[in-house]
Amino acid sequence: MASISTSKLLLLLICYVSLIFFVSSSSSSSDLPSSPKVSLGLYYESLCPYCSSFIVNHLTKLFEDDLISIVDLHLSPWGNTKLRSDNVTAVCQHGAFECLLDTVEACAIDAWPKLSDHFPFIHCVESLVTEHKYDKWETCYQKLNLNSKPVSDCLSSGHGDKLELKYAAETSALQPPHQYVPWVVVDGQPLYEDYENFISYICKAYKGAKKPDACAKYSSSHFIRSAKVNRFPLVCRKGVNRMWDLLERVKTSLLSYTGLL
């Protein structure tokens, strides 16, 4: 009887040790840190020419040579927009059409949460901005073979306005506070006027064992420029651009008068 109990005890002990070994090995393998992505935040507004240029001519480089595989990109379409005293009504730097496009892009991000889905649409809209054809933004649905209903419903239901208030809050919470747009932040650190050199900062911040091949051409020290760049700053500073707003009003009035709007 004692020998049977001893056998059972031995068997239980073997099972227990095996279980501990299995759990610890599983845990250790799952706890192996995968190389964390570098966070990249772009705080912008749709009609700032420097924002649209950055999105169209620079941000697209992330999708070359698999750079996007090491980046967690966050787009925040609010920028220098202000809220009136009611904390609801937005006053956009470049007029009412900018408010519309900011909300359109916020709705696109919400409707198509995957970066690979909403970025092409935002890129299309901002490409039209660079061509001064931003009033044709709806053509991006057809160009990209997208269903317009999710964004249209977002706009008509007022959900887009709520999304914009969310972006307003996160922009307001930036530390240090943003001074202008585009405001580019890598792992919590703003790049100030050196934002066009953002890939160098991403590659430098990435702690993974193997960096994308594209990082090699940005690794030389001459690519890291001082934040105090001696040139005309390519930024839209805070404050309502009254001249832009006036031009937009004149354009809208002319289109209405000629029956084209």
Coordinates of N, CA and C in Angstrom, one line a residue, residues 16-258:
Y16 N 4.0 17.6 -12.0 CA 4.1 19.0 -11.5 C 5.3 19.7 -12.0
V17 N 6.4 19.0 -12.0 CA 7.7 19.6 -12.5 C 7.5 19.9 -14.0
S18 N 6.9 18.9 -14.7 CA 6.7 19.1 -16.2 C 5.8 20.3 -16.5
L19 N 4.8 20.5 -15.6 CA 3.9 21.6 -15.8 C 4.6 22.9 -15.5
I20 N 5.4 23.0 -14.5 CA 6.1 24.2 -14.2 C 7.1 24.5 -15.3
F21 N 7.7 23.5 -15.8 CA 8.7 23.8 -16.9 C 8.0 24.3 -18.2
F22 N 6.8 23.7 -18.5 CA 6.0 24.1 -19.6 C 5.5 25.6 -19.5
V23 N 5.0 25.9 -18.3 CA 4.5 27.2 -18.0 C 5.6 28.3 -18.1
S24 N 6.7 27.9 -17.5 CA 7.8 28.9 -17.5 C 8.4 29.1 -18.8
S25 N 8.5 28.0 -19.6 CA 9.1 28.2 -21.0 C 8.1 28.9 -21.9
S26 N 6.8 28.7 -21.7 CA 5.8 29.4 -22.5 C 5.8 30.9 -22.1
S27 N 5.9 31.1 -20.8 CA 5.9 32.5 -20.3 C 7.1 33.2 -20.8
S28 N 8.3 32.6 -20.8 CA 9.5 33.3 -21.1 C 9.5 33.6 -22.6
S29 N 8.9 32.7 -23.4 CA 8.9 32.9 -24.9 C 7.9 34.0 -25.2
S30 N 6.8 34.1 -24.5 CA 5.8 35.1 -24.8 C 6.3 36.5 -24.2
D31 N 7.1 36.4 -23.2 CA 7.6 37.7 -22.6 C 8.8 38.3 -23.3
L32 N 9.3 37.5 -24.3 CA 10.4 38.1 -25.0 C 9.9 39.4 -25.7
P33 N 10.5 40.5 -25.4 CA 10.0 41.7 -26.0 C 10.2 41.8 -27.5
S34 N 9.1 41.9 -28.2 CA 9.3 42.2 -29.7 C 9.7 43.6 -29.8
S35 N 10.5 43.9 -30.8 CA 11.0 45.3 -30.9 C 9.8 46.3 -30.9
P36 N 9.8 47.2 -30.0 CA 8.6 48.1 -29.9 C 8.7 49.1 -31.1
K37 N 7.6 49.4 -31.6 CA 7.5 50.4 -32.7 C 7.8 51.8 -32.2
V38 N 8.2 52.7 -33.0 CA 8.5 54.1 -32.7 C 7.1 54.8 -32.9
S39 N 6.7 55.6 -32.0 CA 5.4 56.3 -32.1 C 5.7 57.6 -32.9
L40 N 4.9 57.9 -33.9 CA 5.0 59.1 -34.7 C 3.7 59.7 -34.8
G41 N 3.6 61.0 -34.2 CA 2.3 61.7 -34.2 C 2.4 62.9 -35.1
L42 N 1.4 63.1 -36.0 CA 1.3 64.2 -36.8 C 0.1 65.0 -36.5
Y43 N 0.3 66.2 -36.0 CA -0.8 67.1 -35.6 C -0.8 68.2 -36.7
Y44 N -1.9 68.3 -37.4 CA -2.0 69.1 -38.6 C -3.4 69.6 -38.8
E45 N -3.5 70.5 -39.9 CA -4.8 70.9 -40.3 C -4.8 70.8 -41.9
S46 N -5.9 70.6 -42.4 CA -6.0 70.1 -43.8 C -5.6 71.1 -44.8
L47 N -5.7 72.4 -44.6 CA -5.4 73.4 -45.6 C -4.2 74.2 -45.3
C48 N -3.4 73.8 -44.3 CA -2.1 74.4 -44.2 C -1.2 73.9 -45.3
P49 N -0.7 74.7 -46.2 CA 0.1 74.2 -47.3 C 1.3 73.3 -46.9
Y50 N 1.9 73.6 -45.7 CA 3.1 72.9 -45.3 C 2.7 71.5 -44.7
C51 N 1.4 71.4 -44.2 CA 0.9 70.1 -43.7 C 0.6 69.2 -44.9
S52 N -0.1 69.8 -45.9 CA -0.4 68.9 -47.1 C 0.9 68.5 -47.8
S53 N 1.8 69.4 -47.9 CA 3.1 69.1 -48.6 C 3.8 68.0 -47.8
F54 N 3.8 68.0 -46.5 CA 4.5 67.0 -45.7 C 3.8 65.7 -45.9
I55 N 2.5 65.6 -45.8 CA 1.8 64.4 -46.0 C 2.1 63.8 -47.4
V56 N 2.0 64.6 -48.4 CA 2.1 64.1 -49.8 C 3.5 63.8 -50.2
N57 N 4.5 64.6 -49.8 CA 5.9 64.5 -50.3 C 6.8 63.9 -49.3
H58 N 6.5 63.8 -48.0 CA 7.4 63.3 -47.1 C 6.9 62.1 -46.3
L59 N 5.7 62.2 -45.8 CA 5.1 61.1 -45.0 C 5.0 59.8 -45.7
T60 N 4.8 59.9 -47.0 CA 4.7 58.7 -47.9 C 6.0 57.8 -47.9
K61 N 7.1 58.4 -47.5 CA 8.4 57.7 -47.4 C 8.3 56.5 -46.4
L62 N 7.4 56.6 -45.5 CA 7.2 55.6 -44.5 C 6.9 54.2 -45.2
F63 N 6.2 54.3 -46.3 CA 5.7 53.1 -47.0 C 6.7 52.6 -48.0
E64 N 7.9 53.2 -48.0 CA 9.0 52.7 -48.9 C 9.9 51.9 -48.0
D65 N 10.4 50.8 -48.6 CA 11.4 49.9 -47.9 C 10.9 49.5 -46.5
D66 N 9.6 49.4 -46.4 CA 9.0 48.8 -45.1 C 9.3 49.6 -43.9
L67 N 9.5 50.9 -44.0 CA 9.7 51.7 -42.8 C 8.5 51.7 -41.9
I68 N 7.3 51.6 -42.5 CA 6.1 51.6 -41.7 C 6.1 50.4 -40.7
S69 N 6.9 49.4 -40.9 CA 6.9 48.2 -40.0 C 7.4 48.5 -38.6
I70 N 8.2 49.6 -38.5 CA 8.7 50.0 -37.2 C 8.1 51.2 -36.6
V71 N 7.0 51.7 -37.3 CA 6.4 52.9 -36.9 C 4.9 52.8 -36.5
D72 N 4.5 53.4 -35.4 CA 3.1 53.5 -35.1 C 2.6 54.9 -35.4
L73 N 2.0 55.1 -36.5 CA 1.6 56.5 -37.0 C 0.2 56.9 -36.5
H74 N 0.2 58.1 -35.9 CA -1.1 58.6 -35.4 C -1.3 60.0 -36.1
L75 N -2.4 60.1 -36.8 CA -2.8 61.4 -37.4 C -3.9 62.1 -36.6
S76 N -3.7 63.4 -36.4 CA -4.6 64.2 -35.6 C -5.0 65.5 -36.3
P77 N -6.1 65.4 -37.1 CA -6.5 66.6 -37.9 C -7.3 67.7 -37.1
W78 N -6.5 68.5 -36.4 CA -7.1 69.6 -35.7 C -6.2 70.9 -35.8
G79 N -4.9 70.7 -35.5 CA -3.9 71.7 -35.7 C -4.2 73.0 -34.9
N80 N -4.2 74.1 -35.6 CA -4.3 75.4 -34.9 C -5.8 75.9 -34.7
T81 N -6.7 75.0 -35.0 CA -8.1 75.3 -34.9 C -8.4 75.7 -33.4
K82 N -9.3 76.7 -33.2 CA -9.7 77.1 -31.9 C -11.2 76.8 -31.7
L83 N -11.6 76.8 -30.4 CA -13.0 76.6 -30.0 C -13.5 78.0 -29.5
R84 N -14.7 78.3 -29.9 CA -15.4 79.5 -29.3 C -15.7 79.2 -27.9
S85 N -16.2 80.2 -27.2 CA -16.5 80.1 -25.8 C -17.5 79.0 -25.4
D86 N -18.3 78.6 -26.4 CA -19.2 77.5 -26.1 C -18.6 76.1 -26.1
N87 N -17.2 76.1 -26.4 CA -16.4 74.9 -26.4 C -17.0 73.8 -27.4
V88 N -17.7 74.2 -28.4 CA -18.3 73.3 -29.4 C -18.0 73.8 -30.8
T89 N -18.1 75.1 -31.0 CA -17.9 75.7 -32.3 C -16.5 75.9 -32.7
A90 N -16.1 75.3 -33.8 CA -14.7 75.4 -34.2 C -14.4 76.6 -35.1
V91 N -13.3 77.3 -34.9 CA -12.8 78.4 -35.8 C -11.5 77.9 -36.4
C92 N -11.6 77.6 -37.7 CA -10.4 77.0 -38.3 C -9.5 78.1 -38.9
Q93 N -8.2 77.9 -38.9 CA -7.3 78.9 -39.3 C -7.5 79.3 -40.8
H94 N -7.8 78.4 -41.6 CA -8.0 78.7 -43.1 C -9.4 78.7 -43.5
G95 N -10.3 79.0 -42.6 CA -11.7 79.1 -43.0 C -12.6 77.9 -42.8
A96 N -13.9 78.0 -43.2 CA -14.8 77.0 -43.0 C -14.5 75.7 -43.8
F97 N -13.9 75.9 -45.0 CA -13.7 74.7 -45.8 C -12.6 73.8 -45.1
E98 N -11.7 74.4 -44.4 CA -10.7 73.6 -43.6 C -11.4 72.9 -42.5
C99 N -12.4 73.5 -41.8 CA -13.2 72.8 -40.8 C -13.8 71.5 -41.4
L100 N -14.4 71.7 -42.6 CA -15.0 70.6 -43.3 C -14.0 69.5 -43.6
L101 N -12.9 69.8 -44.2 CA -12.0 68.8 -44.5 C -11.3 68.1 -43.3
D102 N -11.1 68.9 -42.3 CA -10.6 68.3 -41.0 C -11.5 67.2 -40.5
T103 N -12.8 67.6 -40.6 CA -13.8 66.6 -40.1 C -14.0 65.4 -41.0
V104 N -13.9 65.7 -42.3 CA -13.9 64.6 -43.3 C -12.8 63.6 -43.0
E105 N -11.6 64.1 -42.8 CA -10.4 63.2 -42.5 C -10.6 62.5 -41.1
A106 N -11.1 63.2 -40.2 CA -11.4 62.6 -38.9 C -12.4 61.4 -39.1
C107 N -13.4 61.6 -39.9 CA -14.4 60.6 -40.2 C -13.8 59.4 -40.9
A108 N -12.9 59.7 -41.8 CA -12.2 58.7 -42.6 C -11.4 57.8 -41.7
I109 N -10.7 58.4 -40.7 CA -9.9 57.6 -39.7 C -10.8 56.7 -38.9
D110 N -12.0 57.3 -38.5 CA -12.9 56.5 -37.7 C -13.6 55.4 -38.5
A111 N -13.9 55.7 -39.7 CA -14.7 54.7 -40.6 C -13.7 53.6 -41.0
W112 N -12.5 53.9 -41.3 CA -11.5 52.9 -41.7 C -10.3 53.0 -40.8
P113 N -10.4 52.4 -39.6 CA -9.4 52.5 -38.6 C -7.9 52.1 -39.0
K114 N -7.9 51.1 -39.9 CA -6.5 50.6 -40.3 C -5.8 51.7 -41.1
L115 N -4.6 51.9 -40.8 CA -3.8 52.9 -41.5 C -3.8 52.7 -43.0
S116 N -3.7 51.4 -43.4 CA -3.6 51.1 -44.8 C -4.9 51.5 -45.5
D117 N -6.0 51.7 -44.8 CA -7.3 52.0 -45.4 C -7.5 53.5 -45.4
H118 N -7.2 54.2 -44.3 CA -7.5 55.7 -44.2 C -6.4 56.6 -44.8
F119 N -5.2 56.1 -44.7 CA -4.1 57.0 -45.2 C -4.2 57.3 -46.7
P120 N -4.5 56.3 -47.6 CA -4.6 56.6 -49.0 C -5.7 57.7 -49.3
F121 N -6.8 57.7 -48.5 CA -7.8 58.6 -48.7 C -7.3 60.0 -48.3
I122 N -6.7 60.1 -47.1 CA -6.2 61.4 -46.6 C -5.1 61.9 -47.6
H123 N -4.3 61.0 -48.1 CA -3.2 61.4 -49.0 C -3.9 62.0 -50.3
C124 N -4.9 61.3 -50.7 CA -5.6 61.8 -51.9 C -6.2 63.2 -51.7
V125 N -6.9 63.4 -50.6 CA -7.4 64.7 -50.3 C -6.3 65.8 -50.2
E126 N -5.3 65.5 -49.5 CA -4.2 66.5 -49.3 C -3.4 66.7 -50.7
S127 N -3.4 65.7 -51.5 CA -2.8 65.9 -52.9 C -3.6 67.0 -53.6
L128 N -5.0 66.9 -53.5 CA -5.8 68.0 -54.1 C -5.6 69.3 -53.5
V129 N -5.3 69.4 -52.2 CA -4.9 70.6 -51.5 C -3.7 71.2 -52.2
T130 N -2.7 70.4 -52.4 CA -1.4 70.9 -53.0 C -1.7 71.4 -54.4
E131 N -2.7 70.9 -55.1 CA -3.1 71.4 -56.4 C -4.1 72.5 -56.4
H132 N -4.5 72.9 -55.2 CA -5.5 74.0 -55.1 C -6.9 73.5 -55.7
K133 N -7.1 72.2 -55.6 CA -8.4 71.6 -56.1 C -9.1 70.9 -54.9
Y134 N -8.9 71.4 -53.7 CA -9.5 70.7 -52.6 C -11.0 70.6 -52.5
D135 N -11.7 71.5 -53.3 CA -13.1 71.4 -53.3 C -13.6 70.2 -54.1
K136 N -12.6 69.5 -54.7 CA -13.0 68.2 -55.5 C -12.7 67.0 -54.6
W137 N -12.6 67.2 -53.3 CA -12.2 66.1 -52.5 C -13.0 64.8 -52.6
E138 N -14.3 65.0 -53.0 CA -15.1 63.8 -53.0 C -14.7 62.8 -54.2
T139 N -14.0 63.3 -55.1 CA -13.5 62.5 -56.2 C -12.6 61.4 -55.7
C140 N -12.1 61.5 -54.5 CA -11.2 60.5 -53.9 C -11.9 59.2 -53.7
Y141 N -13.2 59.3 -53.4 CA -13.9 58.0 -53.3 C -13.8 57.2 -54.5
Q142 N -14.1 57.8 -55.6 CA -14.0 57.0 -56.9 C -12.6 56.6 -57.3
K143 N -11.7 57.5 -57.0 CA -10.3 57.2 -57.4 C -9.8 56.0 -56.6
L144 N -10.2 55.8 -55.4 CA -9.7 54.8 -54.5 C -10.7 53.6 -54.4
N145 N -11.8 53.7 -55.2 CA -12.9 52.7 -55.1 C -13.4 52.5 -53.7
L146 N -13.8 53.6 -53.0 CA -14.2 53.5 -51.7 C -15.7 53.9 -51.6
N147 N -16.4 53.3 -50.7 CA -17.8 53.6 -50.4 C -17.9 54.8 -49.6
S148 N -18.6 55.9 -50.1 CA -18.6 57.2 -49.4 C -19.5 57.2 -48.2
K149 N -20.4 56.2 -48.1 CA -21.5 56.2 -47.1 C -20.9 56.3 -45.6
P150 N -19.9 55.6 -45.2 CA -19.5 55.7 -43.8 C -19.0 57.1 -43.5
V151 N -18.3 57.8 -44.4 CA -17.9 59.2 -44.1 C -19.1 60.1 -44.2
S152 N -19.9 59.9 -45.2 CA -21.1 60.8 -45.3 C -22.0 60.7 -44.1
D153 N -22.2 59.5 -43.6 CA -23.1 59.3 -42.4 C -22.4 59.9 -41.2
C154 N -21.1 59.8 -41.1 CA -20.3 60.4 -40.0 C -20.5 61.9 -40.0
L155 N -20.5 62.5 -41.2 CA -20.6 64.0 -41.3 C -22.0 64.4 -41.0
S156 N -23.0 63.8 -41.6 CA -24.4 64.2 -41.4 C -25.0 63.9 -40.0
S157 N -24.4 62.9 -39.3 CA -25.0 62.6 -38.0 C -24.4 63.5 -36.9
G158 N -23.4 64.2 -37.2 CA -22.7 65.0 -36.2 C -21.6 64.3 -35.4
H159 N -21.4 63.0 -35.8 CA -20.3 62.2 -35.2 C -19.0 62.8 -35.5
G160 N -18.8 63.4 -36.7 CA -17.6 64.0 -37.1 C -17.2 65.1 -36.2
D161 N -18.2 65.9 -35.7 CA -17.9 67.0 -34.8 C -17.4 66.5 -33.5
K162 N -18.0 65.4 -33.0 CA -17.5 64.8 -31.8 C -16.1 64.3 -31.9
L163 N -15.8 63.7 -33.0 CA -14.4 63.3 -33.3 C -13.4 64.4 -33.2
E164 N -13.8 65.5 -33.8 CA -12.9 66.7 -33.9 C -12.7 67.2 -32.5
L165 N -13.7 67.2 -31.6 CA -13.5 67.6 -30.2 C -12.5 66.7 -29.5
K166 N -12.5 65.5 -29.9 CA -11.5 64.5 -29.3 C -10.1 64.9 -29.8
Y167 N -10.0 65.3 -31.0 CA -8.7 65.7 -31.5 C -8.3 67.0 -31.0
A168 N -9.3 67.9 -30.7 CA -9.0 69.2 -30.0 C -8.4 68.9 -28.7
A169 N -9.0 68.0 -27.9 CA -8.5 67.7 -26.6 C -7.1 67.1 -26.6
E170 N -6.8 66.2 -27.5 CA -5.5 65.6 -27.5 C -4.4 66.6 -28.0
T171 N -4.8 67.5 -28.9 CA -3.8 68.5 -29.3 C -3.6 69.5 -28.2
S172 N -4.6 69.8 -27.5 CA -4.5 70.8 -26.3 C -3.6 70.2 -25.2
A173 N -3.6 68.8 -25.1 CA -2.9 68.1 -24.0 C -1.4 67.9 -24.4
L174 N -1.0 68.3 -25.5 CA 0.4 68.1 -25.9 C 1.4 68.8 -24.9
Q175 N 2.4 68.1 -24.6 CA 3.5 68.6 -23.7 C 4.8 68.3 -24.3
P176 N 5.6 69.3 -24.7 CA 5.2 70.8 -24.6 C 4.1 71.1 -25.6
P177 N 3.4 72.2 -25.4 CA 2.3 72.6 -26.3 C 2.8 72.8 -27.7
H178 N 2.0 72.5 -28.6 CA 2.4 72.7 -30.0 C 2.4 74.2 -30.3
Q179 N 3.3 74.7 -31.1 CA 3.5 76.1 -31.4 C 3.0 76.4 -32.8
Y180 N 2.9 75.4 -33.7 CA 2.5 75.6 -35.1 C 2.2 74.2 -35.7
V181 N 1.9 74.2 -36.9 CA 1.7 72.9 -37.6 C 2.4 73.0 -39.0
P182 N 2.9 71.9 -39.5 CA 2.8 70.5 -38.9 C 3.6 70.4 -37.6
W183 N 3.1 69.8 -36.6 CA 3.7 69.5 -35.4 C 4.0 68.0 -35.3
V184 N 5.2 67.6 -35.5 CA 5.6 66.2 -35.6 C 6.3 65.7 -34.4
V185 N 5.8 64.6 -33.8 CA 6.3 64.1 -32.5 C 6.8 62.7 -32.7
V186 N 8.0 62.4 -32.3 CA 8.6 61.1 -32.3 C 8.9 60.6 -30.9
D187 N 8.2 59.5 -30.5 CA 8.3 59.0 -29.2 C 8.2 60.1 -28.1
G188 N 7.2 60.9 -28.3 CA 6.9 62.0 -27.3 C 7.7 63.2 -27.4
Q189 N 8.7 63.3 -28.3 CA 9.5 64.4 -28.5 C 9.2 65.2 -29.8
P190 N 8.9 66.5 -29.7 CA 8.6 67.2 -30.9 C 9.9 67.5 -31.7
L191 N 9.7 67.5 -33.0 CA 10.9 67.8 -33.9 C 11.0 69.2 -34.3
Y192 N 10.1 70.0 -33.9 CA 10.1 71.5 -34.2 C 10.2 71.7 -35.7
E193 N 11.1 72.6 -36.1 CA 11.2 72.9 -37.5 C 12.0 71.9 -38.3
D194 N 12.5 70.9 -37.7 CA 13.3 69.9 -38.4 C 12.4 68.7 -38.7
Y195 N 11.1 68.9 -38.8 CA 10.1 67.8 -38.9 C 10.3 67.1 -40.3
E196 N 10.8 67.7 -41.3 CA 11.0 67.0 -42.6 C 12.0 65.9 -42.5
N197 N 12.9 66.0 -41.5 CA 13.9 65.0 -41.2 C 13.5 63.9 -40.3
F198 N 12.2 63.7 -40.3 CA 11.6 62.8 -39.3 C 12.1 61.3 -39.3
I199 N 12.4 60.9 -40.5 CA 12.9 59.5 -40.6 C 14.2 59.3 -39.9
S200 N 15.1 60.2 -39.9 CA 16.3 60.1 -39.2 C 16.0 59.9 -37.7
Y201 N 15.1 60.6 -37.2 CA 14.7 60.5 -35.7 C 14.1 59.2 -35.4
I202 N 13.3 58.7 -36.4 CA 12.6 57.4 -36.2 C 13.7 56.3 -36.1
C203 N 14.6 56.3 -37.1 CA 15.6 55.3 -37.2 C 16.5 55.4 -35.9
K204 N 16.8 56.5 -35.4 CA 17.6 56.7 -34.2 C 16.9 56.2 -33.0
A205 N 15.6 56.4 -33.0 CA 14.8 56.0 -31.8 C 14.5 54.5 -31.8
Y206 N 14.5 53.8 -32.9 CA 14.2 52.4 -33.0 C 15.2 51.6 -32.3
K207 N 14.8 50.7 -31.4 CA 15.7 49.9 -30.6 C 15.8 48.4 -31.0
G208 N 15.1 48.1 -32.1 CA 15.1 46.8 -32.6 C 16.5 46.3 -33.1
A209 N 16.7 45.0 -33.2 CA 17.9 44.4 -33.6 C 18.2 44.7 -35.0
K210 N 17.2 44.7 -35.9 CA 17.4 44.9 -37.3 C 16.6 46.1 -37.8
K211 N 17.2 47.1 -38.2 CA 16.5 48.3 -38.8 C 16.3 48.1 -40.3
P212 N 15.2 48.7 -40.8 CA 14.9 48.6 -42.2 C 16.1 49.1 -43.0
D213 N 16.3 48.6 -44.2 CA 17.4 49.0 -45.0 C 17.4 50.5 -45.3
A214 N 16.2 51.1 -45.3 CA 16.1 52.5 -45.6 C 16.7 53.4 -44.6
C215 N 16.9 52.9 -43.4 CA 17.5 53.7 -42.3 C 19.0 54.0 -42.6
A216 N 19.6 53.1 -43.4 CA 21.1 53.3 -43.7 C 21.4 54.7 -44.3
K217 N 20.5 55.1 -45.2 CA 20.8 56.4 -45.9 C 20.5 57.6 -45.0
Y218 N 19.8 57.3 -43.9 CA 19.5 58.4 -43.0 C 20.4 58.4 -41.7
S219 N 21.3 57.5 -41.7 CA 22.1 57.3 -40.5 C 23.3 58.3 -40.4
S220 N 23.7 58.8 -41.5 CA 24.9 59.8 -41.5 C 24.5 61.0 -40.7
S221 N 25.5 61.5 -40.0 CA 25.2 62.7 -39.1 C 24.8 63.9 -39.9
H222 N 25.1 64.0 -41.2 CA 24.8 65.2 -41.9 C 23.3 65.3 -42.2
F223 N 22.6 64.1 -41.9 CA 21.1 64.2 -42.1 C 20.4 64.7 -40.9
I224 N 21.1 64.7 -39.7 CA 20.5 65.3 -38.5 C 20.9 66.7 -38.4
R225 N 19.9 67.6 -38.8 CA 20.2 69.0 -38.8 C 19.8 69.6 -37.4
S226 N 20.4 70.7 -37.1 CA 20.0 71.4 -35.8 C 18.6 71.8 -35.9
A227 N 17.9 71.9 -34.7 CA 16.5 72.3 -34.7 C 16.5 73.8 -35.0
K228 N 17.6 74.5 -34.8 CA 17.6 76.0 -35.1 C 18.1 76.1 -36.6
V229 N 17.2 75.8 -37.5 CA 17.5 75.9 -38.9 C 17.4 77.3 -39.4
N230 N 18.5 77.8 -40.0 CA 18.5 79.2 -40.5 C 17.8 79.3 -41.8
R231 N 16.5 79.3 -41.8 CA 15.7 79.4 -43.0 C 14.4 79.9 -42.7
F232 N 13.6 80.2 -43.7 CA 12.2 80.6 -43.4 C 11.4 79.4 -42.9
P233 N 10.8 79.4 -41.8 CA 10.1 78.3 -41.2 C 9.0 77.8 -42.1
L234 N 8.9 76.5 -42.4 CA 7.8 76.0 -43.3 C 6.7 75.5 -42.3
V235 N 6.1 76.5 -41.7 CA 5.0 76.1 -40.7 C 3.9 77.1 -40.8
C236 N 2.7 76.7 -40.3 CA 1.6 77.6 -40.1 C 1.5 77.9 -38.7
R237 N 1.7 79.1 -38.3 CA 1.7 79.5 -36.9 C 0.2 79.7 -36.4
K238 N 0.0 79.7 -35.1 CA -1.3 79.9 -34.6 C -1.9 81.2 -34.9
G239 N -3.2 81.2 -35.0 CA -3.9 82.5 -35.4 C -4.8 82.3 -36.6
V240 N -5.9 83.0 -36.7 CA -6.7 82.9 -37.9 C -6.1 83.6 -39.1
N241 N -6.0 82.9 -40.2 CA -5.5 83.5 -41.4 C -6.7 84.3 -42.1
R242 N -6.8 85.5 -41.8 CA -8.0 86.3 -42.2 C -8.0 86.5 -43.7
M243 N -6.8 86.6 -44.3 CA -6.7 86.8 -45.8 C -7.2 85.5 -46.5
W244 N -6.8 84.4 -46.0 CA -7.2 83.1 -46.6 C -8.7 83.0 -46.4
D245 N -9.3 83.3 -45.2 CA -10.7 83.2 -45.0 C -11.5 84.2 -45.9
L246 N -10.9 85.4 -46.2 CA -11.6 86.3 -47.1 C -11.6 85.8 -48.5
L247 N -10.5 85.2 -48.9 CA -10.4 84.7 -50.3 C -11.4 83.5 -50.4
E248 N -11.5 82.7 -49.4 CA -12.5 81.6 -49.5 C -13.9 82.1 -49.6
R249 N -14.2 83.1 -48.8 CA -15.6 83.7 -48.9 C -15.9 84.2 -50.3
V250 N -14.9 84.9 -50.8 CA -15.1 85.5 -52.2 C -15.3 84.3 -53.2
K251 N -14.4 83.3 -53.1 CA -14.5 82.1 -54.0 C -15.9 81.5 -53.9
T252 N -16.4 81.3 -52.7 CA -17.7 80.7 -52.5 C -18.8 81.5 -53.0
S253 N -18.7 82.8 -52.8 CA -19.7 83.7 -53.4 C -19.8 83.7 -54.9
L254 N -18.6 83.7 -55.5 CA -18.5 83.7 -57.0 C -19.1 82.4 -57.5
L255 N -18.7 81.3 -56.9 CA -19.3 80.0 -57.3 C -20.8 79.9 -57.2
S256 N -21.3 80.5 -56.1 CA -22.7 80.5 -55.9 C -23.4 81.4 -56.9
Y257 N -22.8 82.5 -57.2 CA -23.4 83.5 -58.2 C -23.4 82.9 -59.6
T258 N -22.4 82.1 -59.9 CA -22.3 81.5 -61.3 C -23.0 80.2 -61.4

